[in-house]
Structures are given as structure tokens and as C-alpha cells.
Tab-separated table of C-alpha atoms in Angstrom:
chain	number	residue	atom	x	y	z
A	673	UNK	CA	3.778	-8.182	36.489
A	674	UNK	CA	5.950	-11.191	37.140
A	675	UNK	CA	9.831	-11.083	38.562
A	676	UNK	CA	11.415	-10.333	34.621
A	677	UNK	CA	8.977	-7.762	34.442
A	678	UNK	CA	9.212	-6.315	37.505
A	679	UNK	CA	13.142	-6.365	36.406
A	680	UNK	CA	12.946	-4.432	33.377
A	681	UNK	CA	10.771	-2.195	34.916
A	682	UNK	CA	13.170	-1.161	38.122
A	683	UNK	CA	16.380	-1.207	35.653
A	684	UNK	CA	14.473	1.384	33.482
A	685	UNK	CA	12.728	3.041	36.671
A	686	UNK	CA	16.549	3.404	38.187
A	687	UNK	CA	19.117	2.987	35.816
A	688	UNK	CA	21.787	4.090	38.137
A	689	UNK	CA	21.721	1.319	40.820
A	690	UNK	CA	22.801	-1.633	37.936
A	691	UNK	CA	25.190	0.862	36.833
A	692	UNK	CA	26.751	1.486	40.544
A	693	UNK	CA	26.729	-1.999	40.945
A	694	UNK	CA	28.562	-2.659	37.703
A	695	UNK	CA	30.836	0.526	38.360
A	696	UNK	CA	31.680	-1.088	41.911
A	697	UNK	CA	32.208	-4.190	40.610
A	698	UNK	CA	35.049	-2.901	38.074
A	699	UNK	CA	36.263	-0.787	40.838
A	700	UNK	CA	37.029	-3.969	42.756
A	701	UNK	CA	38.410	-5.479	39.909
A	702	UNK	CA	40.927	-3.035	39.282
A	703	UNK	CA	42.156	-2.433	43.028
A	704	UNK	CA	42.377	-6.547	42.735
A	705	UNK	CA	44.645	-6.406	39.900
A	706	UNK	CA	46.453	-3.320	41.325
A	707	UNK	CA	47.103	-5.216	44.386
A	708	UNK	CA	48.580	-8.227	42.492
A	709	UNK	CA	51.315	-5.487	40.870
A	710	UNK	CA	52.142	-4.193	43.586
A	711	UNK	CA	51.395	-0.848	42.679
A	712	UNK	CA	49.767	-0.042	46.803
A	713	UNK	CA	48.996	3.740	45.847
A	714	UNK	CA	46.517	2.766	42.857
A	715	UNK	CA	45.360	-0.018	44.871
A	716	UNK	CA	43.924	3.156	47.493
A	717	UNK	CA	42.847	4.888	44.922
A	718	UNK	CA	40.606	1.851	44.123
A	719	UNK	CA	39.520	0.906	47.107
A	720	UNK	CA	37.895	4.827	47.696
A	721	UNK	CA	36.206	4.074	44.284
A	722	UNK	CA	35.031	1.451	45.283
A	723	UNK	CA	33.474	2.693	48.311
A	724	UNK	CA	32.407	6.648	46.641
A	725	UNK	CA	30.397	3.701	43.978
A	726	UNK	CA	28.862	1.819	46.282
A	727	UNK	CA	27.227	5.226	48.110
A	728	UNK	CA	26.235	6.425	45.046
A	729	UNK	CA	24.182	2.953	44.329
A	730	UNK	CA	23.049	2.963	47.794
A	731	UNK	CA	21.890	6.389	47.743
A	732	UNK	CA	20.652	6.048	44.614
A	733	UNK	CA	18.624	3.340	45.252
A	734	UNK	CA	17.202	4.570	48.684
A	735	UNK	CA	16.395	7.512	47.309
A	736	UNK	CA	14.893	6.620	44.185
A	737	UNK	CA	12.697	4.424	46.249
A	738	UNK	CA	11.689	7.405	48.466
A	739	UNK	CA	11.014	9.571	45.615
A	740	UNK	CA	8.676	6.733	43.224
A	741	UNK	CA	6.507	6.454	46.924
A	742	UNK	CA	6.461	9.735	47.265
A	743	UNK	CA	4.840	9.673	43.936
A	744	UNK	CA	2.572	7.010	44.572
A	745	UNK	CA	1.125	8.176	47.503
A	746	UNK	CA	0.496	11.709	45.415
A	747	UNK	CA	-1.461	8.886	42.923
A	748	UNK	CA	-3.434	7.382	45.675
A	749	UNK	CA	-4.789	11.128	46.817
A	750	UNK	CA	-5.843	11.080	43.256
A	751	UNK	CA	-7.653	8.002	43.477
A	752	UNK	CA	-9.428	9.060	46.516
A	753	UNK	CA	-10.240	12.165	44.899
A	754	UNK	CA	-12.012	10.463	42.490
A	755	UNK	CA	-13.343	7.967	44.371
A	756	UNK	CA	-15.145	11.134	46.135
A	757	UNK	CA	-16.012	12.444	42.958
A	758	UNK	CA	-18.045	9.657	42.027
A	759	UNK	CA	-19.376	8.888	45.086
A	760	UNK	CA	-21.000	12.728	44.728
A	761	UNK	CA	-22.302	11.427	41.157
A	762	UNK	CA	-23.727	8.570	42.443
A	763	UNK	CA	-25.877	10.830	44.925
A	764	UNK	CA	-26.822	13.452	42.726
A	765	UNK	CA	-27.942	10.287	40.443
A	766	UNK	CA	-30.327	8.805	43.308
A	767	UNK	CA	-31.768	11.889	44.086
A	768	UNK	CA	-32.384	12.336	40.300
A	769	UNK	CA	-34.270	9.202	40.328
A	770	UNK	CA	-36.175	9.585	43.813
A	771	UNK	CA	-37.671	12.718	42.355
A	772	UNK	CA	-38.652	10.674	38.973
A	773	UNK	CA	-40.054	7.776	41.420
A	774	UNK	CA	-41.776	10.877	42.877
A	775	UNK	CA	-43.573	12.240	39.956
A	776	UNK	CA	-44.655	9.005	38.814
A	777	UNK	CA	-46.729	8.745	41.961
A	778	UNK	CA	-47.668	11.772	41.716
A	779	UNK	CA	-48.797	11.089	38.587
A	780	UNK	CA	-50.577	7.948	39.131
A	781	UNK	CA	-52.674	9.963	42.258
A	782	UNK	CA	-53.274	12.584	39.639
A	783	UNK	CA	-54.607	9.992	37.471
A	784	UNK	CA	-56.790	8.283	39.793
A	785	UNK	CA	-58.053	11.997	41.133
A	786	UNK	CA	-59.268	12.802	37.546
A	787	UNK	CA	-60.283	9.334	36.907
A	788	UNK	CA	-62.653	9.665	40.335
A	789	UNK	CA	-63.874	13.293	39.076
A	790	UNK	CA	-65.193	11.832	35.443
A	791	UNK	CA	-66.419	8.294	37.391
A	792	UNK	CA	-68.469	10.988	39.947
A	793	UNK	CA	-69.525	13.634	37.203
A	794	UNK	CA	-70.514	10.094	34.735
A	795	UNK	CA	-72.453	9.196	37.562
A	796	UNK	CA	-73.919	13.242	38.237
A	797	UNK	CA	-75.111	13.218	34.336
A	798	UNK	CA	-76.925	9.562	35.233
A	799	UNK	CA	-78.734	10.516	38.041
A	800	UNK	CA	-80.106	13.525	36.390
A	801	UNK	CA	-81.351	11.969	33.581
A	802	UNK	CA	-83.319	9.771	35.634
A	803	UNK	CA	-84.701	12.493	37.717
A	804	UNK	CA	-85.638	14.531	34.502
A	805	UNK	CA	-87.629	11.295	33.872
A	806	UNK	CA	-89.178	10.930	36.833
A	807	UNK	CA	-90.641	14.213	36.783
A	808	UNK	CA	-91.566	13.625	33.351
A	809	UNK	CA	-93.707	10.753	34.270
B	1082	UNK	CA	78.960	-25.271	54.823
B	1083	UNK	CA	77.340	-25.276	50.944
B	1084	UNK	CA	74.418	-27.073	52.359
B	1085	UNK	CA	72.990	-23.821	54.229
B	1086	UNK	CA	73.017	-21.703	51.222
B	1087	UNK	CA	69.622	-21.918	49.556
B	1088	UNK	CA	69.915	-21.146	46.125
B	1089	UNK	CA	66.362	-20.683	45.350
B	1090	UNK	CA	63.655	-18.017	46.270
B	1091	UNK	CA	60.521	-20.349	47.226
B	1092	UNK	CA	59.599	-21.954	50.600
B	1093	UNK	CA	59.986	-25.658	50.695
B	1094	UNK	CA	57.536	-26.589	53.549
B	1095	UNK	CA	58.668	-28.939	56.271
B	1096	UNK	CA	56.492	-32.282	57.388
B	1097	UNK	CA	53.542	-31.074	59.113
B	1098	UNK	CA	50.155	-32.496	60.911
B	1099	UNK	CA	48.086	-29.602	59.832
B	1100	UNK	CA	46.639	-30.607	56.524
B	1101	UNK	CA	45.615	-34.305	57.652
B	1102	UNK	CA	44.010	-33.487	60.731
B	1103	UNK	CA	42.177	-30.391	58.457
B	1104	UNK	CA	41.048	-33.035	56.328
B	1105	UNK	CA	39.909	-35.683	58.562
B	1106	UNK	CA	37.843	-33.372	60.915
B	1107	UNK	CA	36.292	-31.680	57.547
B	1108	UNK	CA	35.374	-35.364	56.318
B	1109	UNK	CA	33.640	-35.435	60.141
B	1110	UNK	CA	32.176	-32.606	59.719
B	1111	UNK	CA	30.677	-33.086	56.249
B	1112	UNK	CA	29.546	-37.117	57.345
B	1113	UNK	CA	27.660	-34.994	60.716
B	1114	UNK	CA	26.066	-32.112	58.855
B	1115	UNK	CA	25.049	-35.373	56.066
B	1116	UNK	CA	24.125	-37.558	59.008
B	1117	UNK	CA	21.889	-34.999	61.376
B	1118	UNK	CA	20.244	-34.087	57.914
B	1119	UNK	CA	18.781	-36.812	57.224
B	1120	UNK	CA	17.584	-38.104	60.782
B	1121	UNK	CA	20.414	-40.488	61.933
B	1122	UNK	CA	21.540	-38.278	64.661
B	1123	UNK	CA	18.942	-36.604	67.133
B	1124	UNK	CA	21.412	-33.844	68.060
B	1125	UNK	CA	24.341	-31.352	66.713
B	1126	UNK	CA	27.119	-32.588	69.081
B	1127	UNK	CA	28.805	-33.486	66.305
B	1128	UNK	CA	28.377	-30.891	63.865
B	1129	UNK	CA	29.344	-28.137	67.131
B	1130	UNK	CA	33.134	-30.000	67.660
B	1131	UNK	CA	33.882	-30.877	64.437
B	1132	UNK	CA	33.389	-26.538	63.881
B	1133	UNK	CA	35.491	-26.365	67.096
B	1134	UNK	CA	38.130	-28.772	65.942
B	1135	UNK	CA	38.436	-27.473	62.541
B	1136	UNK	CA	38.981	-24.036	64.165
B	1137	UNK	CA	41.384	-25.349	66.622
B	1138	UNK	CA	43.464	-27.281	64.083
B	1139	UNK	CA	43.024	-23.916	61.458
B	1140	UNK	CA	44.493	-22.297	64.470
B	1141	UNK	CA	47.065	-24.273	65.093
B	1142	UNK	CA	48.407	-24.193	61.229
B	1143	UNK	CA	48.303	-20.686	60.841
B	1144	UNK	CA	49.850	-19.501	63.892
B	1145	UNK	CA	52.577	-21.931	62.356
B	1146	UNK	CA	52.746	-20.043	59.133
B	1147	UNK	CA	52.636	-16.529	61.257
B	1148	UNK	CA	55.988	-17.899	62.591
B	1149	UNK	CA	57.304	-18.611	59.204
B	1150	UNK	CA	56.579	-15.579	57.780
B	1151	UNK	CA	56.974	-13.205	60.423
B	1152	UNK	CA	59.783	-14.878	62.244
B	1153	UNK	CA	61.520	-16.912	60.207
B	1154	UNK	CA	61.115	-14.779	56.921
B	1155	UNK	CA	60.651	-17.556	54.746
B	1156	UNK	CA	57.862	-15.430	52.530
B	1157	UNK	CA	59.751	-14.089	50.300
B	1158	UNK	CA	59.156	-12.066	47.450
B	1159	UNK	CA	58.662	-15.313	44.591
B	1160	UNK	CA	56.135	-16.984	47.630
B	1161	UNK	CA	54.055	-13.598	48.857
B	1162	UNK	CA	53.224	-13.859	44.451
B	1163	UNK	CA	52.301	-17.671	45.201
B	1164	UNK	CA	50.440	-16.966	47.877
B	1165	UNK	CA	48.135	-13.868	46.321
B	1166	UNK	CA	48.292	-16.238	43.535
B	1167	UNK	CA	46.167	-18.672	45.085
B	1168	UNK	CA	43.752	-16.039	47.046
B	1169	UNK	CA	42.958	-15.023	43.782
B	1170	UNK	CA	42.057	-18.375	42.849
B	1171	UNK	CA	40.200	-18.941	45.870
B	1172	UNK	CA	38.217	-15.316	45.352
B	1173	UNK	CA	36.918	-16.771	41.675
B	1174	UNK	CA	35.990	-19.841	43.197
B	1175	UNK	CA	33.986	-18.274	45.571
B	1176	UNK	CA	32.509	-16.287	42.704
B	1177	UNK	CA	32.000	-18.939	41.244
B	1178	UNK	CA	30.035	-20.342	44.075
B	1179	UNK	CA	27.819	-17.445	44.878
B	1180	UNK	CA	27.385	-17.426	40.824
B	1181	UNK	CA	25.483	-20.926	41.215
B	1182	UNK	CA	23.738	-19.563	43.990
B	1183	UNK	CA	22.345	-16.603	42.515
B	1184	UNK	CA	22.027	-18.546	38.974
B	1185	UNK	CA	19.470	-21.263	41.212
B	1186	UNK	CA	17.608	-18.104	42.582
B	1187	UNK	CA	17.364	-16.270	39.317
B	1188	UNK	CA	15.973	-19.321	38.198
B	1189	UNK	CA	13.176	-20.143	40.707
B	1190	UNK	CA	12.516	-16.656	40.290
B	1191	UNK	CA	12.324	-15.308	37.260
B	1192	UNK	CA	9.679	-18.100	35.933
B	1193	UNK	CA	7.844	-18.899	38.812
B	1194	UNK	CA	6.386	-22.605	38.757
B	1195	UNK	CA	2.803	-23.575	39.006
B	1196	UNK	CA	3.614	-24.924	42.971
B	1197	UNK	CA	4.573	-21.118	43.601
B	1198	UNK	CA	1.474	-19.749	42.306
B	1199	UNK	CA	3.198	-18.118	39.330
B	1200	UNK	CA	4.690	-15.441	41.351
B	1201	UNK	CA	7.969	-14.630	43.009
B	1202	UNK	CA	8.233	-14.036	46.375
B	1203	UNK	CA	5.622	-17.158	45.883
B	1204	UNK	CA	2.263	-17.442	46.955
B	1205	UNK	CA	1.625	-16.985	51.110
B	1206	UNK	CA	5.494	-15.722	51.682
B	1207	UNK	CA	5.869	-12.481	52.988
B	1208	UNK	CA	9.311	-11.024	52.528
B	1209	UNK	CA	11.630	-9.386	54.400
B	1210	UNK	CA	11.324	-5.259	53.220
B	1211	UNK	CA	14.153	-4.115	51.775
B	1212	UNK	CA	14.149	-0.571	53.230
B	1213	UNK	CA	14.353	-2.117	57.298
B	1214	UNK	CA	17.616	-4.161	58.601
B	1215	UNK	CA	18.938	-5.536	55.018
B	1216	UNK	CA	19.676	-1.144	54.430
B	1217	UNK	CA	21.008	-0.537	57.568
B	1218	UNK	CA	23.293	-3.508	57.128
B	1219	UNK	CA	23.915	-2.491	54.103
B	1220	UNK	CA	25.052	0.839	55.362
B	1221	UNK	CA	27.147	-1.119	58.197
B	1222	UNK	CA	29.385	-2.564	55.343
B	1223	UNK	CA	29.126	0.209	53.178
B	1224	UNK	CA	30.934	2.167	56.757
B	1225	UNK	CA	33.478	-0.950	57.172
B	1226	UNK	CA	34.466	-0.294	53.559
B	1227	UNK	CA	35.351	3.344	54.811
B	1228	UNK	CA	37.291	2.233	57.798
B	1229	UNK	CA	39.452	-0.190	56.150
B	1230	UNK	CA	40.212	1.699	53.063
B	1231	UNK	CA	41.246	4.274	56.368
B	1232	UNK	CA	43.069	1.200	57.624
B	1233	UNK	CA	44.885	0.895	54.102
B	1234	UNK	CA	45.781	4.461	54.225
B	1235	UNK	CA	47.381	4.784	57.280
B	1236	UNK	CA	49.101	1.423	56.567
B	1237	UNK	CA	51.202	2.137	53.205
B	1238	UNK	CA	51.884	5.417	54.976
B	1239	UNK	CA	53.204	4.507	58.285
B	1240	UNK	CA	50.862	5.631	60.576
B	1241	UNK	CA	50.355	2.864	63.349
B	1242	UNK	CA	47.383	4.190	65.017
B	1243	UNK	CA	45.090	4.981	62.488
B	1244	UNK	CA	46.041	1.838	60.926
B	1245	UNK	CA	45.152	-0.148	64.109
B	1246	UNK	CA	41.842	2.434	64.669
B	1247	UNK	CA	40.729	0.868	61.166
B	1248	UNK	CA	41.043	-2.569	61.057
B	1249	UNK	CA	39.297	-2.362	65.260
B	1250	UNK	CA	36.274	-0.401	63.848
B	1251	UNK	CA	36.034	-2.631	60.767
B	1252	UNK	CA	36.263	-5.717	63.281
B	1253	UNK	CA	33.590	-4.381	65.050
B	1254	UNK	CA	31.170	-3.125	62.286
B	1255	UNK	CA	31.975	-6.830	60.181
B	1256	UNK	CA	30.734	-8.166	63.873
B	1257	UNK	CA	27.899	-6.063	64.054
B	1258	UNK	CA	26.518	-6.840	60.800
B	1259	UNK	CA	26.608	-10.384	61.462
B	1260	UNK	CA	24.645	-9.983	64.536
B	1261	UNK	CA	22.283	-7.713	63.006
B	1262	UNK	CA	21.907	-10.992	60.359
B	1263	UNK	CA	21.430	-12.889	62.706
B	1264	UNK	CA	18.360	-11.115	64.629
B	1265	UNK	CA	16.566	-10.913	60.792
B	1266	UNK	CA	17.293	-14.609	60.097
B	1267	UNK	CA	15.515	-14.927	64.080
B	1268	UNK	CA	12.479	-13.044	62.986
B	1269	UNK	CA	12.611	-13.500	59.695
B	1270	UNK	CA	8.285	-14.435	58.479
B	1271	UNK	CA	9.689	-17.433	56.557
B	1272	UNK	CA	12.255	-20.694	57.215
B	1273	UNK	CA	14.834	-22.552	55.240
B	1274	UNK	CA	12.236	-25.311	54.440
B	1275	UNK	CA	9.340	-22.668	53.245
B	1276	UNK	CA	10.013	-23.868	49.147
B	1277	UNK	CA	12.233	-22.901	46.821
B	1278	UNK	CA	11.860	-19.036	48.253
B	1279	UNK	CA	13.753	-19.907	51.422
B	1280	UNK	CA	16.462	-21.945	50.402
B	1281	UNK	CA	17.581	-19.865	48.041
B	1282	UNK	CA	17.372	-16.617	50.029
B	1283	UNK	CA	18.704	-18.134	52.789
B	1284	UNK	CA	21.947	-20.469	50.664
B	1285	UNK	CA	22.503	-17.076	49.657
B	1286	UNK	CA	22.414	-14.573	52.640
B	1287	UNK	CA	23.392	-17.472	54.665
B	1288	UNK	CA	26.660	-18.598	52.471
B	1289	UNK	CA	27.777	-14.711	52.947
B	1290	UNK	CA	27.343	-14.625	56.112
B	1291	UNK	CA	29.605	-17.876	56.874
B	1292	UNK	CA	32.131	-15.546	54.896
B	1293	UNK	CA	31.202	-12.651	56.991
B	1294	UNK	CA	32.296	-14.931	60.051
B	1295	UNK	CA	35.786	-15.795	58.230
B	1296	UNK	CA	36.223	-11.908	57.639
B	1297	UNK	CA	36.120	-11.134	61.173
B	1298	UNK	CA	38.210	-13.567	62.590
B	1299	UNK	CA	40.959	-12.707	59.981
B	1300	UNK	CA	40.436	-8.686	60.462
B	1301	UNK	CA	40.409	-9.673	64.088
B	1302	UNK	CA	44.086	-11.417	63.358
B	1303	UNK	CA	45.209	-8.295	61.216
B	1304	UNK	CA	44.435	-6.110	63.817
B	1305	UNK	CA	46.623	-8.139	66.197
B	1306	UNK	CA	49.263	-8.490	63.762
B	1307	UNK	CA	49.572	-4.471	63.751
B	1308	UNK	CA	49.278	-4.677	67.059
B	1309	UNK	CA	52.436	-6.974	67.045
B	1310	UNK	CA	54.064	-5.143	64.577
B	1311	UNK	CA	53.832	-7.719	62.248
B	1312	UNK	CA	53.105	-5.445	59.294
B	1313	UNK	CA	55.132	-2.817	57.261
B	1314	UNK	CA	54.173	-0.185	55.096
B	1315	UNK	CA	56.053	-2.570	52.168
B	1316	UNK	CA	54.964	-5.963	53.315
B	1317	UNK	CA	51.480	-6.587	54.580
B	1318	UNK	CA	50.090	-9.173	52.490
B	1319	UNK	CA	48.037	-10.877	54.454
B	1320	UNK	CA	46.180	-7.481	55.828
B	1321	UNK	CA	46.205	-6.577	51.831
B	1322	UNK	CA	44.235	-10.084	51.366
B	1323	UNK	CA	42.052	-9.651	53.985
B	1324	UNK	CA	40.987	-5.592	52.644
B	1325	UNK	CA	40.447	-7.416	49.101
B	1326	UNK	CA	37.812	-10.075	50.309
B	1327	UNK	CA	35.976	-7.270	52.571
B	1328	UNK	CA	35.802	-5.412	49.169
B	1329	UNK	CA	34.518	-8.288	47.116
B	1330	UNK	CA	32.410	-9.317	49.808
B	1331	UNK	CA	30.734	-6.186	50.339
B	1332	UNK	CA	30.157	-6.214	46.763
B	1333	UNK	CA	28.442	-9.945	46.667
B	1334	UNK	CA	26.316	-8.248	49.460
B	1335	UNK	CA	25.744	-5.280	46.822
B	1336	UNK	CA	24.364	-7.582	44.289
B	1337	UNK	CA	22.896	-9.295	47.189
B	1338	UNK	CA	20.396	-6.527	48.504
B	1339	UNK	CA	19.675	-5.858	44.222
B	1340	UNK	CA	18.366	-9.100	44.095
B	1341	UNK	CA	16.768	-10.760	46.716
B	1342	UNK	CA	15.771	-7.630	49.027
B	1343	UNK	CA	14.650	-5.211	46.451
B	1344	UNK	CA	14.325	-6.407	43.243
B	1345	UNK	CA	12.716	-10.050	45.057
B	1346	UNK	CA	10.138	-8.729	47.504
């Protein structure tokens, strides 16, 4: 985000701050005008407006910053939750993967056993036939 | 007898050496700053000497003016009107000067160049956080606005004690502001030579700081003049322009705080 986007973003997020600044400026201009025309009571009034508007701007600025920083900390919390969930998911997937690998190993072992037994049976048959042939002679 | 009667309301000033001395000391100050910045001198002695001479000459000049207004009665309504107009033109010129510096700041920050890393604050610059010392400074200025308005209210209603208190508190708050600003400069993580950011930041806040020092002097003189019974509840032009000046500078600080500290960091 470049500065002009940030400026527009912040003005939209906290429109009270630029507004308060403009009101403060207007109050100072009116105070200057009444001072020049010698209306001392009005000058006093506009000085008070100036202080009031500036206080308002400052409160809006600080309160706004506080509010948005709090919201962002809530966002941070939710993001951490999301990360934790993802970690759990990853763990589950890893366990499944381990299971799958175990199954493959088991299947390989079983196939090995099967082929061994088959071989033994074939050998047994062979020996049997040989023995039968010898007894026939 | 006819020669002693003044048939117009204006103050025809007599011959005075002070404009001449002020011009020379200002020229010397400009020369010593320029020569110092370009390494023709290896110390600040002449800068400080000339600042001292300017302050001394201005003290003498304004002492003459105070005598003319309070003791000789030369400041009639017409003269005061002229002084007010002159002060307003001065304030307008100040605002234009600040406008040019704000322009420079926004010119550099709204479209940061390649050399700044296309970002603001520029790459590698650690800006001063807006919610630390600058916030306290803003609150101090706001408080000074409150005390000066209290002083003004007391002044136009003829309450001497509260007028004195108002001006005294305001002077102290402005001096406090200048001191805190000095601390902020001392511990700032960047300097005047750190590219566009340092230049624009320090020229903006530094010009404001110099004006604050001047305002503190003006408020001090105001306090003395209230103490010396120079002001009445009807005639207190110097007090009025000082207060207006304070409000204008506070307003400028609000803009500075918003643009340079809040948006800029």
C-alpha cells in the first residue's frame, strides 16, 4: 500500500480526524476575523471552539487508533487459531500417510510370505513326484 | 503652539538605528550559515554570535516600541489597525512558507521514487511512532490552548490574577513543548541527512520548533507586560496577536501531527 492509498484508507477509516482539522482551521480563521474587527467576546468564543475542535480531533485520532489496533489484535488471534487448525490437519494427514506406508509394508510382507509358501508347496510337490518315480523303479 | 498639535492619528516614527543593525546582523547570520554549511568555516561561533546579536538588537528595538505604545501613547486606534494588518500579512506569509514545506513533504511521500525504495517512510527509515512523545506534545499544545484562552477570558473581563496565571502557564507549557521536541530530535532514529525523509521531516517540524521558541519569547514578554500593568481590558494588541499566533501554530502542529506522524509512519 503506497502513501496515497494509506492516506485515503485512513481518511475513510477515521473521517472524523480530517473533519476535526478542517473545523479547527475554520475556528482559527473566524477568531482572526473577529479579532481584527475588535469583537473581543466573539474572539473568546472562537478560541474556545478552536480548543474544543482540536480536542475532538485528538480524541477521535487516539480512540480510532486504539479501536483499530484492538480489532487487529482480534484478527491476529483468529489467524493464530487458523494456523493451529492447519497444524492439526497436517498431523492428521501425516498419521494417515504413516498408516498407508504401514499397510504397504504389511502387504509386501504378506506377498513375500505367500510367494515363499507357494515356492515351498511347489518344491514339496516336486520332491513327492521324484520319490514316487524312485519307488516305481 | 500650532506645531505641537497633531492633525492626524498616525505615528510618524523617528530615526532609529535598529532596522539598520537588524539588516546587518541578519545578513551576517545568512552568510555564516551558508559558509558553515559549505565547509568554509569549521565552527559554529559566528552563527551563535549573530543569533545573539539579532536577539539583542530586537530586544532594544521592541523595548523602544513598548515605550512608544505604553508610555508615549503613540499607538492610536489607527496605528493599532495598521499593526494588526501587518501581523496578519506576516501570519499569511508564515502559512505560505509552511504550505511549501508541506508540499515538499507530500511531493516526496505521495509518489516515492526508486531511490526511496518506492515506499514511504523510505526503505531503511524507522519513523518516530505517532502515539509516543508526539502525542504528548500534541496534548501539551492543546493544554496551552486552554490556558491561553483562560488568560484571554480573564484579560477581557479585567481579572488581573487569572490573566497573569494564564500567560505564565502558557509560557511554561510552550517551553516544555520545545524541550520535549528537543529530546525527540536527540533520540530520533534518523537525521537531517537521511535523504528526502529526514530533510522534509526536520524542515517541517524544525521550522515549527523555531516558531515555538519565538512564541515562548512573545508569551514571556506578554506575561511581563501584564505584570507591569501595560494591558487594559480594552487595549492589549500584543496579547491578542500573541494568542492568535499560538492558535495558528497549534493548528499547524495539528496538520503536521496528522500528516507527518500519523499518516507518514
